[in-house]
Amino acid sequence: MDTDSLIPFVIIWGLPAFMVVRSYFKMNTDDKKSAINDFRSCRFILTIGFIVMGTFFAHLGSLFAIRIMELIGIVFFALGGFLSAIKLWNKNKIKSVIILVLIAFPLWYLLN
C-alpha cells in the first residue's frame, strides 16, 4: 500500500460520503423517501452509480496495487460513461459526444 496515497483517498472519498450522510439525516421524511427512490432507480444506478463505483474501485485498486480491482473499476467507469452518453443522446447529441470524450481521457490515462 502506498501510504502517501492514503490521505488523499480518505479526503476524496470520506469527506463527500460524510457530507452526504449528514445531509440525509437532516432531511425530512418526504425528502428522504424521494432521495432513496432516486438512488434506487435503474437510470441512476446505470449512469452515475457505475461512474462513481468505477472510479472508487479504480482508486482503491491503485491504492492497494491490485490491478484486477483497478481494471474492474475502469470497466464500470467506461460502462457508466457510455450509458450516460446513450441516455443523453435523445436530448442533446453534442453533450453526449462531450461525455464520451471526457470519459475517454481518463480511460486512456489509466490504461497507459
C-alpha atoms as a printed R data frame, in Angstrom:
    type eleno elety resid chain resno       x      y       z
1   ATOM     1    CA   MET     A     1   0.000  0.000   0.000
2   ATOM     2    CA   ASP     A     2   1.210  3.466  -0.841
3   ATOM     3    CA   THR     A     3   0.837  5.457   2.390
4   ATOM     4    CA   ASP     A     4   1.266  8.759   0.577
5   ATOM     5    CA   SER     A     5  -1.910  7.999  -1.377
6   ATOM     6    CA   LEU     A     6  -3.937  7.041   1.690
7   ATOM     7    CA   ILE     A     7  -4.537 10.607   2.922
8   ATOM     8    CA   PRO     A     8  -5.889 11.903  -0.421
9   ATOM     9    CA   PHE     A     9  -8.012  8.743  -0.721
10  ATOM    10    CA   VAL     A    10  -9.602  9.352   2.679
11  ATOM    11    CA   ILE     A    11 -10.170 13.024   1.866
12  ATOM    12    CA   ILE     A    12 -11.532 12.422  -1.644
13  ATOM    13    CA   TRP     A    13 -13.943  9.647  -0.624
14  ATOM    14    CA   GLY     A    14 -14.504 10.190   3.092
15  ATOM    15    CA   LEU     A    15 -15.392 13.867   3.106
16  ATOM    16    CA   PRO     A    16 -18.126 13.682   0.427
17  ATOM    17    CA   ALA     A    17 -19.533 10.492   1.978
18  ATOM    18    CA   PHE     A    18 -19.686 12.191   5.379
19  ATOM    19    CA   MET     A    19 -21.406 15.242   3.863
20  ATOM    20    CA   VAL     A    20 -23.992 13.130   2.028
21  ATOM    21    CA   VAL     A    21 -24.836 11.090   5.145
22  ATOM    22    CA   ARG     A    22 -25.057 14.242   7.265
23  ATOM    23    CA   SER     A    23 -27.352 15.910   4.716
24  ATOM    24    CA   TYR     A    24 -29.512 12.800   4.518
25  ATOM    25    CA   PHE     A    25 -30.083 12.794   8.272
26  ATOM    26    CA   LYS     A    26 -31.071 16.473   8.175
27  ATOM    27    CA   MET     A    27 -33.815 15.837   5.572
28  ATOM    28    CA   ASN     A    28 -37.470 15.456   6.446
29  ATOM    29    CA   THR     A    29 -39.141 12.096   5.788
30  ATOM    30    CA   ASP     A    30 -40.613 13.029   2.391
31  ATOM    31    CA   ASP     A    31 -37.243 14.202   1.101
32  ATOM    32    CA   LYS     A    32 -35.577 11.051   2.460
33  ATOM    33    CA   LYS     A    33 -38.070  8.844   0.589
34  ATOM    34    CA   SER     A    34 -37.556 10.854  -2.592
35  ATOM    35    CA   ALA     A    35 -33.758 10.605  -2.298
36  ATOM    36    CA   ILE     A    36 -33.909  6.841  -1.701
37  ATOM    37    CA   ASN     A    37 -36.208  6.370  -4.707
38  ATOM    38    CA   ASP     A    38 -33.852  8.428  -6.885
39  ATOM    39    CA   PHE     A    39 -30.790  6.441  -5.769
40  ATOM    40    CA   ARG     A    40 -32.584  3.126  -6.335
41  ATOM    41    CA   SER     A    41 -33.730  3.980  -9.857
42  ATOM    42    CA   CYS     A    42 -32.234  1.898 -12.624
43  ATOM    43    CA   ARG     A    43 -31.307  5.020 -14.576
44  ATOM    44    CA   PHE     A    44 -29.268  6.432 -11.667
45  ATOM    45    CA   ILE     A    45 -27.506  3.148 -10.916
46  ATOM    46    CA   LEU     A    46 -26.536  2.500 -14.540
47  ATOM    47    CA   THR     A    47 -25.175  6.010 -15.121
48  ATOM    48    CA   ILE     A    48 -23.947  7.938 -12.085
49  ATOM    49    CA   GLY     A    49 -23.725  4.823  -9.917
50  ATOM    50    CA   PHE     A    50 -21.442  2.985 -12.346
51  ATOM    51    CA   ILE     A    51 -19.231  6.046 -12.825
52  ATOM    52    CA   VAL     A    52 -18.795  6.620  -9.092
53  ATOM    53    CA   MET     A    53 -18.371  2.919  -8.307
54  ATOM    54    CA   GLY     A    54 -15.868  2.506 -11.135
55  ATOM    55    CA   THR     A    55 -13.859  5.496 -10.003
56  ATOM    56    CA   PHE     A    56 -13.875  4.218  -6.420
57  ATOM    57    CA   PHE     A    57 -12.703  0.717  -7.409
58  ATOM    58    CA   ALA     A    58 -10.022  2.098  -9.735
59  ATOM    59    CA   HIS     A    59  -8.764  4.407  -6.997
60  ATOM    60    CA   LEU     A    60  -8.873  1.614  -4.408
61  ATOM    61    CA   GLY     A    61  -7.086 -0.784  -6.767
62  ATOM    62    CA   SER     A    62  -4.426  1.827  -7.409
63  ATOM    63    CA   LEU     A    63  -4.025  2.468  -3.678
64  ATOM    64    CA   PHE     A    64  -3.522 -1.202  -2.806
65  ATOM    65    CA   ALA     A    65  -1.745 -2.065  -6.102
66  ATOM    66    CA   ILE     A    66  -4.404 -4.622  -7.062
67  ATOM    67    CA   ARG     A    67  -4.516 -4.481 -10.845
68  ATOM    68    CA   ILE     A    68  -7.675 -6.592 -11.246
69  ATOM    69    CA   MET     A    69  -9.659 -4.269  -8.977
70  ATOM    70    CA   GLU     A    70  -8.363 -1.317 -10.952
71  ATOM    71    CA   LEU     A    71  -9.451 -2.954 -14.219
72  ATOM    72    CA   ILE     A    72 -12.902 -3.730 -12.816
73  ATOM    73    CA   GLY     A    73 -13.190 -0.081 -11.827
74  ATOM    74    CA   ILE     A    74 -12.176  1.044 -15.299
75  ATOM    75    CA   VAL     A    75 -14.803 -1.228 -16.875
76  ATOM    76    CA   PHE     A    76 -17.557  0.139 -14.594
77  ATOM    77    CA   PHE     A    77 -16.385  3.711 -15.228
78  ATOM    78    CA   ALA     A    78 -16.427  3.232 -19.009
79  ATOM    79    CA   LEU     A    79 -19.780  1.466 -18.937
80  ATOM    80    CA   GLY     A    80 -21.337  4.240 -16.850
81  ATOM    81    CA   GLY     A    81 -19.969  6.907 -19.169
82  ATOM    82    CA   PHE     A    82 -21.211  5.065 -22.243
83  ATOM    83    CA   LEU     A    83 -24.674  4.580 -20.736
84  ATOM    84    CA   SER     A    84 -24.784  8.252 -19.722
85  ATOM    85    CA   ALA     A    85 -23.984  9.256 -23.290
86  ATOM    86    CA   ILE     A    86 -26.738  6.982 -24.613
87  ATOM    87    CA   LYS     A    87 -29.213  8.422 -22.105
88  ATOM    88    CA   LEU     A    88 -28.326 11.972 -23.141
89  ATOM    89    CA   TRP     A    89 -28.256 11.244 -26.894
90  ATOM    90    CA   ASN     A    90 -32.006 11.847 -27.359
91  ATOM    91    CA   LYS     A    91 -31.888 15.203 -25.561
92  ATOM    92    CA   ASN     A    92 -28.627 16.714 -26.826
93  ATOM    93    CA   LYS     A    93 -26.282 14.994 -29.233
94  ATOM    94    CA   ILE     A    94 -23.387 17.420 -28.700
95  ATOM    95    CA   LYS     A    95 -23.371 16.948 -24.906
96  ATOM    96    CA   SER     A    96 -23.450 13.175 -25.311
97  ATOM    97    CA   VAL     A    97 -20.362 13.302 -27.531
98  ATOM    98    CA   ILE     A    98 -18.666 15.573 -24.974
99  ATOM    99    CA   ILE     A    99 -19.379 12.964 -22.275
100 ATOM   100    CA   LEU     A   100 -17.770 10.254 -24.395
101 ATOM   101    CA   VAL     A   101 -14.696 12.429 -24.957
102 ATOM   102    CA   LEU     A   102 -14.442 13.262 -21.244
103 ATOM   103    CA   ILE     A   103 -14.720  9.573 -20.346
104 ATOM   104    CA   ALA     A   104 -12.107  8.632 -22.961
105 ATOM   105    CA   PHE     A   105  -9.347 10.793 -21.449
106 ATOM   106    CA   PRO     A   106  -9.235  9.117 -18.008
107 ATOM   107    CA   LEU     A   107  -9.537  5.700 -19.650
108 ATOM   108    CA   TRP     A   108  -6.613  6.454 -21.943
109 ATOM   109    CA   TYR     A   109  -4.585  7.687 -18.965
110 ATOM   110    CA   LEU     A   110  -5.409  4.665 -16.775
111 ATOM   111    CA   LEU     A   111  -4.705  2.120 -19.491
112 ATOM   112    CA   ASN     A   112  -1.321  3.613 -20.412
